[in-house]
C-alpha positions as a printed NumPy array, in Angstrom:
array([[ 3.724, 53.179, 81.196],
       [ 3.887, 49.738, 82.458],
       [ 4.829, 46.956, 80.099],
       [ 4.939, 43.255, 81.541],
       [ 5.216, 44.959, 85.167],
       [ 8.098, 47.199, 84.075],
       [ 7.184, 50.836, 84.942],
       [ 9.401, 52.945, 82.203],
       [ 9.185, 56.241, 80.063],
       [ 9.061, 53.76 , 76.987],
       [ 8.248, 56.731, 74.797],
       [12.134, 57.532, 75.457],
       [12.905, 54.42 , 73.27 ],
       [14.333, 55.219, 69.57 ],
       [11.422, 54.66 , 67.282],
       [ 8.857, 54.22 , 69.829],
       [ 6.933, 57.05 , 68.319],
       [ 5.463, 54.42 , 65.325],
       [ 2.921, 53.677, 67.873],
       [ 1.103, 56.985, 67.255],
       [ 1.086, 56.522, 63.609],
       [ 0.563, 52.485, 63.594],
       [-1.547, 51.581, 66.533],
       [-1.67 , 48.157, 65.639],
       [ 2.051, 47.469, 66.964],
       [ 2.704, 45.116, 69.387],
       [ 5.479, 44.566, 72.209],
       [ 6.567, 41.323, 73.783],
       [ 8.367, 41.447, 77.171],
       [10.359, 38.461, 78.797],
       [12.228, 39.168, 82.079],
       [14.475, 37.03 , 84.436],
       [14.126, 37.498, 87.842],
       [18.069, 36.232, 88.87 ],
       [19.654, 39.027, 86.496],
       [16.749, 41.582, 87.195],
       [16.787, 42.03 , 83.222],
       [13.745, 42.494, 80.839],
       [13.656, 41.956, 77.189],
       [11.646, 44.15 , 75.341],
       [10.766, 43.593, 71.629],
       [ 8.769, 46.347, 70.332],
       [ 6.925, 48.337, 67.711],
       [ 6.357, 44.962, 66.145],
       [ 4.832, 45.104, 62.998],
       [ 4.67 , 43.002, 59.401],
       [ 7.812, 43.98 , 57.275],
       [ 6.785, 41.555, 54.57 ],
       [ 3.8  , 39.131, 54.058],
       [ 3.799, 37.   , 57.2  ],
       [ 6.637, 38.246, 58.713],
       [ 6.322, 40.31 , 62.142],
       [ 9.733, 42.084, 63.23 ],
       [10.588, 44.789, 65.717],
       [13.042, 46.722, 67.91 ],
       [14.976, 45.622, 70.893],
       [15.1  , 47.318, 74.531],
       [16.921, 45.584, 77.53 ],
       [16.16 , 46.738, 80.69 ],
       [17.582, 46.408, 84.072],
       [16.545, 46.686, 88.04 ],
       [12.648, 46.639, 87.843],
       [12.538, 48.627, 90.917],
       [14.015, 51.604, 88.93 ],
       [14.462, 50.311, 85.326],
       [17.586, 51.661, 83.55 ],
       [17.934, 51.037, 79.577],
       [20.974, 48.695, 79.085],
       [20.458, 48.348, 75.23 ],
       [18.578, 49.9  , 72.475],
       [18.716, 48.618, 69.035],
       [16.538, 49.899, 65.963],
       [19.486, 49.022, 63.475],
       [18.767, 45.35 , 63.799],
       [15.448, 43.703, 63.661],
       [14.03 , 40.909, 65.595],
       [11.178, 38.351, 65.227],
       [ 8.508, 37.709, 67.667],
       [10.04 , 35.327, 69.648],
       [10.617, 34.013, 73.125],
       [14.067, 35.554, 74.146],
       [16.092, 32.546, 75.476],
       [17.511, 33.954, 79.059],
       [20.406, 30.987, 80.309],
       [19.456, 29.632, 83.74 ],
       [21.281, 32.051, 85.867],
       [19.625, 35.143, 83.771],
       [23.384, 36.351, 82.622],
       [23.078, 35.3  , 78.893],
       [20.4  , 36.485, 76.476],
       [19.803, 34.54 , 73.008],
       [18.09 , 36.061, 70.235],
       [17.305, 35.559, 66.846],
       [18.006, 38.763, 64.683],
       [17.906, 40.182, 61.082],
       [20.097, 43.004, 59.451],
       [19.653, 43.834, 55.913],
       [22.869, 44.248, 53.893],
       [22.313, 47.032, 51.075],
       [25.251, 46.551, 49.081],
       [24.563, 42.487, 48.642],
       [21.042, 42.988, 48.506],
       [20.607, 40.244, 51.093],
       [19.269, 39.731, 54.764],
       [21.262, 38.062, 57.215],
       [20.181, 36.343, 60.498],
       [22.818, 36.481, 63.101],
       [22.276, 34.719, 66.482],
       [23.02 , 37.17 , 69.349],
       [24.415, 36.278, 72.58 ],
       [23.969, 39.136, 75.077],
       [25.835, 39.126, 78.357],
       [23.468, 41.516, 80.411],
       [25.918, 41.795, 83.401],
       [29.18 , 42.871, 81.682],
       [27.362, 44.357, 78.853],
       [28.636, 42.763, 76.023],
       [27.718, 40.709, 73.093],
       [28.814, 38.051, 70.585],
       [27.117, 36.988, 67.323],
       [27.039, 33.815, 65.425],
       [26.034, 33.231, 61.61 ],
       [24.275, 30.151, 60.867],
       [24.4  , 29.162, 57.358],
       [20.673, 29.106, 56.566],
       [18.742, 32.233, 57.339],
       [15.843, 30.62 , 59.332],
       [14.456, 31.641, 62.479],
       [13.556, 27.834, 63.251],
       [16.245, 27.671, 65.677],
       [15.838, 26.309, 69.176],
       [17.869, 27.08 , 72.176],
       [18.849, 24.908, 74.739],
       [21.278, 25.457, 77.602],
       [23.81 , 22.355, 78.3  ],
       [25.943, 24.046, 80.951],
       [26.453, 27.677, 82.104],
       [28.745, 28.492, 79.468],
       [27.441, 26.154, 76.877],
       [24.264, 26.041, 74.393],
       [22.81 , 24.112, 71.893],
       [21.336, 25.646, 68.788],
       [18.726, 23.111, 67.466],
       [17.741, 23.469, 63.974],
       [14.366, 22.125, 62.31 ],
       [14.1  , 18.797, 60.403],
       [13.836, 20.763, 56.967],
       [17.247, 22.658, 57.507],
       [18.816, 19.03 , 58.488],
       [17.518, 17.677, 55.504],
       [18.396, 20.419, 53.11 ],
       [21.84 , 20.522, 54.583],
       [21.71 , 24.031, 55.602],
       [22.517, 23.476, 59.023],
       [22.769, 21.15 , 61.697],
       [22.551, 20.87 , 65.68 ],
       [25.144, 23.384, 67.064],
       [26.878, 23.4  , 70.211],
       [28.423, 26.743, 71.187],
       [31.033, 27.444, 73.873],
       [30.646, 31.096, 74.937],
       [34.452, 31.467, 75.805],
       [35.014, 30.581, 71.711],
       [33.003, 33.525, 70.713],
       [34.545, 36.968, 69.859],
       [32.671, 39.48 , 72.43 ],
       [32.29 , 43.062, 72.238],
       [30.717, 46.085, 73.758],
       [26.998, 46.997, 73.624],
       [28.208, 50.356, 72.335],
       [29.488, 48.643, 69.073],
       [25.81 , 47.19 , 68.729],
       [24.404, 50.867, 69.302],
       [26.617, 52.619, 67.226],
       [26.546, 50.333, 64.157],
       [30.143, 48.791, 64.324],
       [28.589, 45.326, 64.369],
       [26.784, 45.969, 61.158],
       [29.728, 47.446, 59.644],
       [31.649, 44.125, 60.604],
       [29.283, 42.203, 58.857],
       [29.465, 43.987, 55.836],
       [32.994, 43.271, 55.628],
       [32.437, 39.57 , 55.963],
       [30.156, 39.325, 53.163]])
């Protein structure tokens, strides 16, 4: 099957079979030429009124795609995945439900697709109105909307990647990240 010019056996992705039960599910693919990676948000469906979310797959090597990361333990809103100019870093808005506190948390994920590691950042407001900008190869700005600023939830935030705590992709795939998040609440 081909999506966005990438030929891959998408049926091998976790929970891809939802397409058969729910044929209205959508996919959104973005790719970056310099890193030869693609970010697919798939099985996008309405999880609550007006909120559409899906799962994540990151592929590399367009000529013979291989799976770098496949996440179904986090949900991803329909968004334009943000790649750094060199294609190394991928920034994504995510969502995870914390059952014990009955709350939804909305981390921002920083994926290093070259070294296969990730970092996350929790903003105070659980909002998807963030916009990302790259100010230098290792520094990004998270811009918030006027509502967040006026309500005092968040302000524009500058992030230096070297200041973040990085973990291997396997921590995401094995739900270690969700357990760490649970411990913080």
